Short mmCIF file of C-alpha atoms in Angstrom, two decimals:
data_model
loop_
_atom_site.label_atom_id
_atom_site.label_comp_id
_atom_site.label_asym_id
_atom_site.label_seq_id
_atom_site.Cartn_x
_atom_site.Cartn_y
_atom_site.Cartn_z
CA MET A 1 23.92 -7.66 -0.66
CA GLU A 2 26.42 -8.92 -3.73
CA ALA A 3 23.95 -8.11 -6.18
CA MET A 4 23.63 -4.79 -5.17
CA ALA A 5 27.74 -4.49 -5.05
CA THR A 6 28.07 -5.05 -8.06
CA VAL A 7 25.04 -3.25 -9.31
CA MET A 8 26.65 0.01 -7.89
CA GLN A 9 30.34 -0.62 -9.55
CA LYS A 10 29.02 -1.15 -12.98
CA LEU A 11 27.13 2.20 -12.16
CA ARG A 12 30.33 3.79 -10.71
CA GLU A 13 32.14 2.78 -13.66
CA ARG A 14 29.89 4.18 -16.56
CA SER A 15 29.89 7.77 -14.51
CA MET A 16 34.20 7.80 -14.55
CA MET A 17 33.95 6.92 -18.23
CA SER A 18 31.99 10.69 -18.77
CA THR A 19 33.70 13.05 -15.92
CA SER A 20 36.95 12.75 -14.36
CA ASN A 21 36.06 11.94 -10.27
CA SER A 22 37.96 15.01 -7.67
CA ASN A 23 36.57 15.33 -3.98
CA GLU A 24 33.17 16.91 -3.42
CA THR A 25 34.08 20.36 -2.59
CA ASN A 26 35.83 20.39 -6.25
CA LYS A 27 32.87 19.30 -8.34
CA LEU A 28 30.79 21.75 -6.97
CA GLY A 29 32.87 25.02 -7.77
CA GLU A 30 33.63 25.93 -3.96
CA THR A 31 37.70 26.21 -4.93
CA LYS A 32 39.69 27.49 -7.92
CA CYS A 33 41.88 25.20 -9.86
CA PRO A 34 45.16 26.12 -8.82
CA LYS A 35 46.52 25.64 -12.58
CA CYS A 36 44.20 27.79 -14.65
CA PHE A 37 43.01 30.08 -11.54
CA GLY A 38 39.19 29.11 -12.40
CA MET A 39 39.82 30.04 -16.31
CA GLU A 40 39.41 26.30 -17.08
CA VAL A 41 42.29 26.88 -19.91
CA VAL A 42 45.90 26.69 -19.67
CA PHE A 43 48.75 27.74 -21.86
CA SER A 44 49.93 24.88 -24.03
CA HIS A 45 52.37 26.35 -26.23
CA LYS A 46 53.49 28.89 -29.45
CA ASP A 47 52.64 28.14 -32.50
CA ASP A 48 55.02 29.26 -35.71
CA ASP A 49 53.44 32.79 -36.02
CA GLY A 50 53.79 33.62 -32.36
CA TYR A 51 50.46 33.13 -31.05
CA GLU A 52 49.62 31.62 -28.23
CA ILE A 53 47.77 28.46 -27.78
CA TYR A 54 45.98 27.55 -24.85
CA ILE A 55 44.09 24.64 -23.99
CA PRO A 56 40.92 22.99 -21.44
CA CYS A 57 42.62 22.61 -18.02
CA VAL A 58 41.69 19.11 -16.45
CA CYS A 59 39.36 20.99 -14.32
CA ARG A 60 36.74 21.96 -17.16
CA ASP A 61 35.20 18.42 -16.33
CA ARG A 62 34.85 18.39 -13.27
CA ASN A 63 33.45 22.12 -13.14
CA ALA A 64 31.04 21.14 -16.07
CA TRP A 65 29.92 18.43 -13.50
CA GLY A 66 29.33 20.97 -10.79
CA ARG A 67 27.14 23.76 -12.80
CA ARG A 68 24.92 20.75 -13.48
CA PHE A 69 24.79 20.16 -10.23
CA LYS A 70 23.41 23.20 -8.75
CA ASN A 71 21.59 24.03 -12.59
CA ALA A 72 19.38 20.44 -11.33
CA LEU A 73 17.85 22.56 -8.57
CA ILE A 74 18.65 19.21 -5.92
CA PRO A 75 16.28 19.42 -2.94
CA GLU A 76 18.32 20.51 -0.01
CA GLU A 77 17.31 17.90 1.80
CA PHE A 78 18.25 15.20 -0.63
CA VAL A 79 21.57 16.76 -1.07
CA HIS A 80 23.35 13.29 -0.16
CA ALA A 81 20.71 11.14 -1.20
CA ASN A 82 22.17 8.22 -3.30
CA LEU A 83 21.94 4.74 -4.79
CA GLU A 84 24.84 3.68 -1.90
CA ASN A 85 22.94 4.88 1.33
CA TYR A 86 19.56 3.95 0.04
CA GLN A 87 18.24 1.69 2.58
CA ILE A 88 16.45 -1.79 1.38
CA ASN A 89 14.20 -2.94 4.01
CA ASP A 90 11.56 -4.65 2.23
CA ASP A 91 11.06 -6.78 -1.12
CA ASN A 92 8.92 -3.80 -2.51
CA GLN A 93 12.01 -1.14 -1.88
CA ARG A 94 14.56 -4.18 -3.25
CA GLU A 95 11.95 -4.11 -6.24
CA MET A 96 12.32 -0.04 -6.54
CA PHE A 97 16.19 -0.67 -5.92
CA ASP A 98 16.78 -3.35 -8.76
CA LEU A 99 14.21 -1.16 -11.12
CA THR A 100 15.74 1.81 -10.76
CA ALA A 101 19.61 0.23 -11.55
CA LYS A 102 18.39 -1.83 -14.36
CA TYR A 103 16.87 1.81 -15.89
CA LEU A 104 20.04 3.34 -15.11
CA GLU A 105 22.32 1.13 -16.84
CA SER A 106 20.02 0.65 -20.13
CA PHE A 107 20.04 4.56 -19.98
CA PRO A 108 21.92 6.39 -23.52
CA ALA A 109 25.36 6.18 -23.03
CA ASP A 110 25.43 9.98 -23.46
CA ARG A 111 24.12 13.25 -25.08
CA LYS A 112 24.30 12.47 -28.40
CA ALA A 113 23.00 8.50 -27.89
CA LEU A 114 20.13 10.41 -26.01
CA GLN A 115 19.08 12.49 -28.78
CA LYS A 116 19.40 9.90 -31.46
CA GLU A 117 17.91 7.07 -29.40
CA GLY A 118 15.53 8.70 -27.21
CA ALA A 119 14.46 6.84 -23.45
CA LYS A 120 11.54 5.77 -22.03
CA ASN A 121 9.81 7.42 -19.27
CA PHE A 122 10.36 5.59 -15.58
CA GLY A 123 7.86 6.52 -12.20
CA PHE A 124 6.68 5.45 -9.09
CA THR A 125 2.85 5.19 -8.86
CA ALA A 126 0.62 4.39 -6.07
CA THR A 127 -1.45 1.01 -5.88
CA ILE A 128 -4.21 2.96 -4.59
CA GLY A 129 -4.25 6.81 -5.54
CA GLU A 130 -4.72 9.23 -2.42
CA GLN A 131 -7.88 10.36 -4.37
CA ARG A 132 -9.55 6.83 -4.31
CA ILE A 133 -8.78 6.58 -0.84
CA ARG A 134 -10.00 10.48 0.23
CA ALA A 135 -13.07 8.85 -1.50
CA LEU A 136 -13.64 5.82 1.09
CA ARG A 137 -15.90 5.98 3.94
CA PRO A 138 -13.94 7.63 6.66
CA GLU A 139 -14.48 3.89 9.08
CA ASP A 140 -12.76 2.19 5.49
CA ARG A 141 -10.05 5.25 4.58
CA SER A 142 -7.27 4.24 7.46
CA GLU A 143 -7.00 0.42 6.99
CA ILE A 144 -6.69 1.10 3.52
CA LYS A 145 -3.81 3.87 4.08
CA HIS A 146 -2.40 1.47 6.00
CA LYS A 147 -2.28 -1.46 4.55
CA HIS A 148 -1.45 0.20 0.51
CA ASN A 149 0.87 3.20 1.54
CA ASN A 150 2.38 4.82 -0.52
CA PHE A 151 4.17 7.65 1.96
CA GLY A 152 8.03 7.47 3.51
CA ILE A 153 8.87 4.37 1.10
CA GLY A 154 11.83 6.14 -0.60
CA LYS A 155 10.81 7.05 -3.93
CA THR A 156 12.03 10.74 -3.98
CA HIS A 157 15.26 9.27 -2.76
CA LEU A 158 15.95 7.07 -5.79
CA GLN A 159 14.79 9.39 -7.90
CA ILE A 160 17.73 12.29 -6.94
CA ALA A 161 20.35 9.42 -6.27
CA MET A 162 19.57 8.73 -10.48
CA ALA A 163 19.30 12.28 -11.36
CA LYS A 164 22.88 12.25 -9.34
CA GLN A 165 24.03 9.65 -11.12
CA LEU A 166 23.09 10.95 -15.03
CA ILE A 167 24.41 14.32 -14.30
CA LYS A 168 27.82 12.47 -13.39
CA GLN A 169 27.59 11.11 -16.75
CA GLY A 170 27.48 14.26 -18.80
CA PHE A 171 23.42 14.72 -19.00
CA ASN A 172 21.73 18.01 -18.20
CA VAL A 173 18.61 17.36 -15.17
CA PHE A 174 16.19 19.04 -14.19
CA ILE A 175 14.10 18.68 -10.96
CA VAL A 176 10.69 19.97 -10.44
CA SER A 177 8.34 19.73 -7.15
CA ASP A 178 4.96 19.58 -8.39
CA VAL A 179 2.86 21.98 -5.91
CA THR A 180 5.78 24.64 -5.87
CA PHE A 181 6.50 24.10 -9.54
CA MET A 182 2.83 24.38 -10.96
CA ASP A 183 2.15 27.50 -8.56
CA GLU A 184 5.49 29.69 -9.87
CA MET A 185 4.32 28.44 -13.64
CA MET A 186 0.99 30.19 -12.90
CA ASN A 187 2.52 32.98 -11.42
CA ALA A 188 4.72 33.90 -13.84
CA LYS A 189 1.83 33.60 -16.47
CA ARG A 190 0.11 36.27 -14.48
CA MET A 191 3.23 38.87 -14.80
CA ASN A 192 2.91 41.73 -16.83
CA ASP A 193 6.33 40.92 -19.24
CA ASP A 194 4.72 39.69 -22.09
CA GLY A 195 5.39 36.05 -21.18
CA GLU A 196 9.15 36.48 -20.32
CA THR A 197 9.43 34.65 -17.46
CA TYR A 198 6.94 32.09 -18.03
CA ASN A 199 8.39 31.13 -21.89
CA LYS A 200 11.72 30.91 -19.72
CA MET A 201 10.88 28.54 -16.79
CA LEU A 202 9.01 26.59 -19.46
CA SER A 203 12.39 26.14 -22.06
CA SER A 204 14.02 25.29 -18.89
CA VAL A 205 11.57 21.93 -18.70
CA LEU A 206 11.45 21.32 -22.34
CA LYS A 207 15.03 21.79 -22.68
CA ALA A 208 16.35 19.29 -20.15
CA ASP A 209 17.64 16.05 -21.07
CA VAL A 210 16.30 14.55 -18.36
CA LEU A 211 12.92 16.14 -16.23
CA VAL A 212 13.21 14.84 -12.62
CA TRP A 213 8.94 15.62 -11.30
CA ASP A 214 8.38 14.54 -8.10
CA ASP A 215 4.74 14.01 -6.51
CA ILE A 216 3.03 14.94 -9.94
CA GLY A 217 0.42 15.59 -9.55
CA LYS A 218 -0.43 16.73 -6.45
CA ALA A 219 -0.96 20.14 -7.20
CA LYS A 220 -5.09 21.26 -6.99
CA PRO A 221 -6.24 20.93 -10.68
CA THR A 222 -7.52 23.09 -12.96
CA GLU A 223 -8.12 23.76 -16.37
CA ALA A 224 -4.84 26.08 -16.60
CA LYS A 225 -2.50 23.64 -14.75
CA GLU A 226 -3.54 20.43 -16.93
CA GLY A 227 -3.22 22.58 -20.25
CA LEU A 228 0.46 22.83 -18.72
CA TYR A 229 0.92 19.33 -17.70
CA TYR A 230 -0.31 18.31 -21.25
CA THR A 231 2.05 21.09 -23.23
CA ILE A 232 5.19 19.71 -21.19
CA VAL A 233 4.38 16.10 -21.29
CA ASN A 234 3.54 15.92 -24.89
CA GLU A 235 6.76 17.94 -25.85
CA ARG A 236 9.07 15.70 -24.25
CA TYR A 237 6.98 12.98 -25.60
CA LYS A 238 7.13 14.06 -29.13
CA ARG A 239 11.02 14.68 -28.45
CA LYS A 240 11.46 11.34 -26.65
CA GLN A 241 13.28 12.87 -23.53
CA PRO A 242 12.53 11.11 -20.78
CA ILE A 243 10.31 12.10 -17.58
CA ILE A 244 11.61 10.29 -13.86
CA PHE A 245 8.58 10.88 -12.04
CA ASN A 246 7.00 9.86 -8.75
CA THR A 247 3.27 10.69 -7.68
CA ASN A 248 0.76 9.12 -4.51
CA GLU A 249 -2.12 8.67 -6.70
CA ASP A 250 -2.60 5.23 -9.16
CA LYS A 251 -2.30 5.15 -12.67
CA SER A 252 -6.47 6.36 -13.14
CA THR A 253 -6.56 8.76 -10.25
CA LEU A 254 -3.02 10.48 -11.55
CA ALA A 255 -5.42 11.23 -15.07
CA ASP A 256 -7.64 13.11 -12.98
CA ARG A 257 -5.26 15.29 -11.81
CA ILE A 258 -2.98 15.61 -15.24
CA GLY A 259 -5.53 15.20 -17.32
CA TYR A 260 -6.08 11.69 -19.11
CA ALA A 261 -4.09 12.88 -22.42
CA ALA A 262 -0.92 13.67 -20.72
CA ASN A 263 -1.38 10.59 -18.41
CA SER A 264 -1.87 8.60 -21.10
CA ARG A 265 1.75 9.99 -22.74
CA LEU A 266 3.33 9.43 -19.49
CA LEU A 267 2.59 6.21 -18.85
CA GLU A 268 3.21 4.68 -21.64
CA ARG A 269 3.91 1.39 -22.09
CA GLY A 270 5.21 1.07 -25.61
CA GLN A 271 7.90 -1.71 -26.80
CA GLY A 272 10.40 -3.57 -24.57
CA GLU A 273 10.89 -2.64 -21.06
CA TYR A 274 8.26 -0.65 -19.00
CA TYR A 275 9.99 1.49 -15.89
CA VAL A 276 6.79 2.28 -14.24
CA ILE A 277 5.80 0.00 -11.07
CA GLU A 278 3.28 0.19 -8.73
CA THR A 279 4.49 0.86 -5.18
CA GLU A 280 3.40 0.38 -1.79
CA GLY A 281 5.30 -0.35 1.85
CA ILE A 282 5.39 0.76 5.60
CA ASP A 283 6.14 4.85 6.20
CA TRP A 284 9.74 4.69 6.64
CA ARG A 285 9.80 8.30 8.04
CA LEU A 286 6.93 7.21 10.77
CA LYS A 287 8.23 3.72 11.73
CA LYS A 288 11.81 6.03 12.80
#
């Protein structure tokens, strides 16, 4: 627990270097600043020619944090997820937490550094994927599923906590849930608006500093979806823009869901630290 406290203190100090702190209500923009009344600038002085000079209000940084928080589209059930309230119940969850903290500590300090240096992808995969388990004989399926369970072990909680930490540090984060996102993209593609809606949605995913992709590979695979997976993963790969993802598939079955080219880029090891690990453990949602 002492080591965990040390990690948390380091991450708090890092986030405070990027943004000023206030209560949660103000961060989310739910109240107007009494100094600038929501304008985010305050009068400073008049120059020699009599022109009024305004400077940024102290609320600007925290309001920017609030906008990034809202734009990230954090799922309602994970609004309160953070590293402090992540429950570590076994060695697997300890390993997941430690890798998460290590990744955050090594992440570029700000947007300028990220654009220059880039960052690696981060991911939690299954030891034995859902599709591999489904292919087993019914009499074998239950035992393997229990032994190598990948559900309810806290993958999404940790990655939403990562997203919130990076938002505090000034990064634009965008969060998608695989099935919902892929369905919306396919629907947008069929709209009769010359691709306006589709391209707008695609732009949000490609331009975000950090893309958090929950349950990637869950959507029913089609040729069109495989092409979309490749477009997103490849474009971010070329720009060295990180994808933080989790999946209930293993490294092989994930390729069957999103395509081999996208899978190769998503899971690339490269040089230095590798931030993609296999996970399994007790389904704590069922245990509760």
